[in-house]
Coordinates of N, CA and C in Angstrom, one line a residue:
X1 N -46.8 5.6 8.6 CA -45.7 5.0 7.8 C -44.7 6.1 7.5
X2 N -43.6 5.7 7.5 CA -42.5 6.2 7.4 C -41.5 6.2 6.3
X3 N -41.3 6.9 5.4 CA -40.3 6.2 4.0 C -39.7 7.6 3.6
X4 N -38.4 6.8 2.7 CA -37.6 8.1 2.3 C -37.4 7.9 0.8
X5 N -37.8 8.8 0.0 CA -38.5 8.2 -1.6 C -37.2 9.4 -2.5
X6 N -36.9 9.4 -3.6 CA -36.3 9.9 -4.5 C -37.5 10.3 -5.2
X7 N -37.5 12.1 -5.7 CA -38.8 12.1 -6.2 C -38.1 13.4 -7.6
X8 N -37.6 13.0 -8.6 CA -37.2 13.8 -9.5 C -36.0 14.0 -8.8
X9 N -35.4 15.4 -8.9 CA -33.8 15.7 -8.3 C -34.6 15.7 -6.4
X10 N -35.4 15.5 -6.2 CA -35.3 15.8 -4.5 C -35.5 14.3 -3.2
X11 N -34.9 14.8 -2.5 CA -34.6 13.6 -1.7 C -35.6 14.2 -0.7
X12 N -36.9 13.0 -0.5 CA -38.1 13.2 1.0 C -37.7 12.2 1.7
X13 N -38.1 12.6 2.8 CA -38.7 11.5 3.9 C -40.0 12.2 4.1
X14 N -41.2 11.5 4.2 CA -42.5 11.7 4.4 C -43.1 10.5 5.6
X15 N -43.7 10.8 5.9 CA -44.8 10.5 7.1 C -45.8 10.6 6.5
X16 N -47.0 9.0 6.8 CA -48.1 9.0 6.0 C -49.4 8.3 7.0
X17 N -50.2 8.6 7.0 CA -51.4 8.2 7.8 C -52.0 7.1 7.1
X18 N -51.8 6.0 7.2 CA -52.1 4.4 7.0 C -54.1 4.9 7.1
X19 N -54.6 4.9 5.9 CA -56.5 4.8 6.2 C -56.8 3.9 5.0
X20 N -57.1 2.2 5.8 CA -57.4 1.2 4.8 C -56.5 0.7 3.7
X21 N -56.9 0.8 3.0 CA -55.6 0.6 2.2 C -55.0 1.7 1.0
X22 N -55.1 3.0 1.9 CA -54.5 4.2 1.3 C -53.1 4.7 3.0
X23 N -52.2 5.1 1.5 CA -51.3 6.0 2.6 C -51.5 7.3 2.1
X24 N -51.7 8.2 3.1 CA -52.5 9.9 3.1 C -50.7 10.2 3.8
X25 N -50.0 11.2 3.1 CA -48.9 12.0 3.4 C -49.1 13.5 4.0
X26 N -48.9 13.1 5.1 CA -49.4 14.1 6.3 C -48.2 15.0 6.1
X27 N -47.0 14.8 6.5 CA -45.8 15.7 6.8 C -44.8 15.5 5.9
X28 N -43.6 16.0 5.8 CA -42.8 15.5 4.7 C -41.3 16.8 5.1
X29 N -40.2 16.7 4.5 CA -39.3 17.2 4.5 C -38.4 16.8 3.3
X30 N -37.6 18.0 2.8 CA -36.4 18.1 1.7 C -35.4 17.7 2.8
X31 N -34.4 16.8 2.2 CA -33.2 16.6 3.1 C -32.5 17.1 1.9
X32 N -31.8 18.1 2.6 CA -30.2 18.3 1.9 C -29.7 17.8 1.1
X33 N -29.5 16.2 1.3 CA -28.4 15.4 0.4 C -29.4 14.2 -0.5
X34 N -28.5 13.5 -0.7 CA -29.0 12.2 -1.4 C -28.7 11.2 -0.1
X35 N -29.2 10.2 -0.4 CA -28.9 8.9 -0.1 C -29.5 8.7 1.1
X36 N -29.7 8.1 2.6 CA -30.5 7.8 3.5 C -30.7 8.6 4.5
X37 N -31.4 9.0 5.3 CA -32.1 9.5 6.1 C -31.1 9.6 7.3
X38 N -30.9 10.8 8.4 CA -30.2 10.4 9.6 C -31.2 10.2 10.9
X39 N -31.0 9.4 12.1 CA -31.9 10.0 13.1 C -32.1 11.0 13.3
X40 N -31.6 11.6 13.3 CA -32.0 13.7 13.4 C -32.7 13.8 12.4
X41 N -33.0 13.8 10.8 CA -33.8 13.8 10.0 C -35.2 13.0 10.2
X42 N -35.0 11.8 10.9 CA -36.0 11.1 11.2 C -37.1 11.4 12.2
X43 N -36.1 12.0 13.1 CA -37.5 12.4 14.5 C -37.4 13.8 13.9
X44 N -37.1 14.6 13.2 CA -37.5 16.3 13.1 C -38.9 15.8 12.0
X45 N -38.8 14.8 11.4 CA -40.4 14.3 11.1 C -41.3 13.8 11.5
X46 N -41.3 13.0 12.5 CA -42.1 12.1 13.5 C -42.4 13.1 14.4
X47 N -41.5 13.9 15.2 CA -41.8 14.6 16.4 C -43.0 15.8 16.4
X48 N -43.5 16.1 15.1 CA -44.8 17.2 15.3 C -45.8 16.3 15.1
X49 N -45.5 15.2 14.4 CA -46.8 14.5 14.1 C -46.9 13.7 15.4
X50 N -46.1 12.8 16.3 CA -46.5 12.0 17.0 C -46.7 13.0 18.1
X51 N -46.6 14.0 18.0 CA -47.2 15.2 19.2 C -49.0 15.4 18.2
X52 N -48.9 15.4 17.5 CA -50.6 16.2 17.4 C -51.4 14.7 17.4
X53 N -51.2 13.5 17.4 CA -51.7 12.4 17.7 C -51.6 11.5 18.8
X54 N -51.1 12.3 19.7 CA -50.6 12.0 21.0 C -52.1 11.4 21.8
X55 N -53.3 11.3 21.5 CA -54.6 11.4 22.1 C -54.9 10.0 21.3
X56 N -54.5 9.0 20.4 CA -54.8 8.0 19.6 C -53.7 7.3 19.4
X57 N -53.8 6.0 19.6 CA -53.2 5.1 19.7 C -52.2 4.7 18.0
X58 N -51.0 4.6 18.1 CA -50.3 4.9 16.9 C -48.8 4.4 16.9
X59 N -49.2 3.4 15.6 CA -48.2 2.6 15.3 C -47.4 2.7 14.1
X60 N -45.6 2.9 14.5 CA -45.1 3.6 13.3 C -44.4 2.3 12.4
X61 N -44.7 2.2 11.1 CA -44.3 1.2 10.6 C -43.1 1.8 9.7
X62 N -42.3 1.1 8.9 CA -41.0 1.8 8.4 C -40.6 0.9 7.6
X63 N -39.9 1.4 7.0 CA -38.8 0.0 5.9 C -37.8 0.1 6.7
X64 N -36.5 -0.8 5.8 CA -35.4 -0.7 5.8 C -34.7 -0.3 6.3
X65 N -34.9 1.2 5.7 CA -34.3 2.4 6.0 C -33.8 2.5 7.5
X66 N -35.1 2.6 8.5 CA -35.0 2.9 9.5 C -35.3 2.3 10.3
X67 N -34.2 0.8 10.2 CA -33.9 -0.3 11.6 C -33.1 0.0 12.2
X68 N -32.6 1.3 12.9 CA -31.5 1.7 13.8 C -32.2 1.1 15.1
X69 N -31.3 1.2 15.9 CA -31.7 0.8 17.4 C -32.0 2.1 18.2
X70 N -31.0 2.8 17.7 CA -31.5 4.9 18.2 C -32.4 5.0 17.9
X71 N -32.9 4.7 16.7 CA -34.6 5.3 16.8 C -35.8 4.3 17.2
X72 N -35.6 3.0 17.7 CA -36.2 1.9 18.4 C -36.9 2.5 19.9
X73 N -35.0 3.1 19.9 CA -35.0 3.3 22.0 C -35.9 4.4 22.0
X74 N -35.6 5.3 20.9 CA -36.5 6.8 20.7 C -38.0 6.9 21.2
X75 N -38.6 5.6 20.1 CA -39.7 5.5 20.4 C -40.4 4.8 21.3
X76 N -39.7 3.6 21.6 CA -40.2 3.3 22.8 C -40.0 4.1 24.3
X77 N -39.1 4.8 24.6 CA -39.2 6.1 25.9 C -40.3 6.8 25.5
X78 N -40.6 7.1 24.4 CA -42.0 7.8 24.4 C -43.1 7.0 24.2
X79 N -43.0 5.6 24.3 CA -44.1 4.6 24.6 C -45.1 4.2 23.4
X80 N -44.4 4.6 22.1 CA -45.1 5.2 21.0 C -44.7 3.2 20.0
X81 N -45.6 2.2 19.6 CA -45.4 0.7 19.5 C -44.9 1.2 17.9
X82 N -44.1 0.0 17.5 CA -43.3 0.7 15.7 C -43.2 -1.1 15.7
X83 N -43.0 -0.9 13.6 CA -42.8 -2.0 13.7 C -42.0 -1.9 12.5
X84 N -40.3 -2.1 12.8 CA -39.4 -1.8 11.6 C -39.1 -2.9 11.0
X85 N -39.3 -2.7 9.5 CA -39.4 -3.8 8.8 C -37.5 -4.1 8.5
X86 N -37.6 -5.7 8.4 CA -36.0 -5.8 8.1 C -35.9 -7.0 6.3
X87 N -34.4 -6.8 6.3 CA -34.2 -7.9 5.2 C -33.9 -9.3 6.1
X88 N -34.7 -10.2 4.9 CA -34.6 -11.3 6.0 C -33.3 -12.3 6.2
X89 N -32.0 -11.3 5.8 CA -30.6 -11.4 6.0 C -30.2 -10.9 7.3
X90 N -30.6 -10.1 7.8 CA -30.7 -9.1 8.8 C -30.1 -10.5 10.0
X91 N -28.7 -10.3 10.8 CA -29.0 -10.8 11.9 C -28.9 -10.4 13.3
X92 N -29.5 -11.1 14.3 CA -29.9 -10.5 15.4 C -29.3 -11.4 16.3
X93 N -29.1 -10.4 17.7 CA -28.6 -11.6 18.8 C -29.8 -12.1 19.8
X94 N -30.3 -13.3 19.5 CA -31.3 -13.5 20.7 C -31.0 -13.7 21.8
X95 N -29.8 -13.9 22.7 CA -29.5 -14.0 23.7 C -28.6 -13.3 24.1
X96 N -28.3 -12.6 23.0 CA -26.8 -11.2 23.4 C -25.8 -12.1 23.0
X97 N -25.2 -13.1 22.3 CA -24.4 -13.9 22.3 C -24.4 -14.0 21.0
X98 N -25.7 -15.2 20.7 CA -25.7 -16.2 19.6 C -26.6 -15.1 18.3
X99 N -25.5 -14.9 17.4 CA -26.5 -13.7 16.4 C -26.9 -14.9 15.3
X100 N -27.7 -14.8 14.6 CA -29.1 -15.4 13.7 C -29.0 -14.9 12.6
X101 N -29.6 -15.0 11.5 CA -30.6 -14.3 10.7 C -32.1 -14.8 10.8
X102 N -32.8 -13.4 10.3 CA -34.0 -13.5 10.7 C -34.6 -14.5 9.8
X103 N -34.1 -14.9 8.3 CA -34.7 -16.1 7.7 C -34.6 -17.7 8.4
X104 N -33.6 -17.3 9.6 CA -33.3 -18.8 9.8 C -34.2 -19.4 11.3
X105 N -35.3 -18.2 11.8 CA -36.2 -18.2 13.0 C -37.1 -18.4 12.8
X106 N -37.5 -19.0 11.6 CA -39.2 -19.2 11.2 C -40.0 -18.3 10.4
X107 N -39.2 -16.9 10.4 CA -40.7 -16.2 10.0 C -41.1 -16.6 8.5
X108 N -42.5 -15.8 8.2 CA -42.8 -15.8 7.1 C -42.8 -15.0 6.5
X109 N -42.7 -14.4 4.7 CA -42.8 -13.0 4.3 C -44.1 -12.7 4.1
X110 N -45.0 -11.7 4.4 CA -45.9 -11.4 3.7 C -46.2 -10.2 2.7

């Protein structure tokens, strides 16, 4: 799991190892500024951890934060399955044409 938290005056992004229904914070980083995370910020986090678990199957889950498509393409060239969560305002093009929101395709929240 992947999140970028306000923690007193410091700005993290942490990486957390999903065991049952605990998140265990493996890696972590001070970013410089306030406010959101860049892709550069994002894989200088993921990139040591998805190297020492390179042997186990591993699925990066995320908020918000980090529904870029740069860091989609990222991980998929490295074959690594993610599942970025969105708002369900969020819209998308299903045919490269006709863009949607994701509330108006069925899903459900859980």
């Amino acid at each position: 799991m992947v999140d970028r938290t306000q923690w007193q005056e410091r700005n993290l992004i942490v990486l957390s190892l999903a065991w049952g229904k605990y998140a265990i914070p493996v890696y972590w980083e001070i970013l410089p500024k306030k406010g959101s995370s860049s892709l550069h910020e994002q894989k200088k986090v993921l990139t040591p951890v998805l190297r020492l678990l390179k042997p186990y199957p591993v699925l990066v889950l995320a908020d918000r934060e980090f529904h870029s498509v740069q860091l989609a393409s990222w991980l998929r060239q490295r074959k690594i399955d993610f599942a970025l969560r969105q708002k369900k305002g969020t819209c998308i093009a299903d045919d490269g044409v006709v863009y949607r929101a994701l509330k108006d395709l069925g899903m459900k929240n859980k």
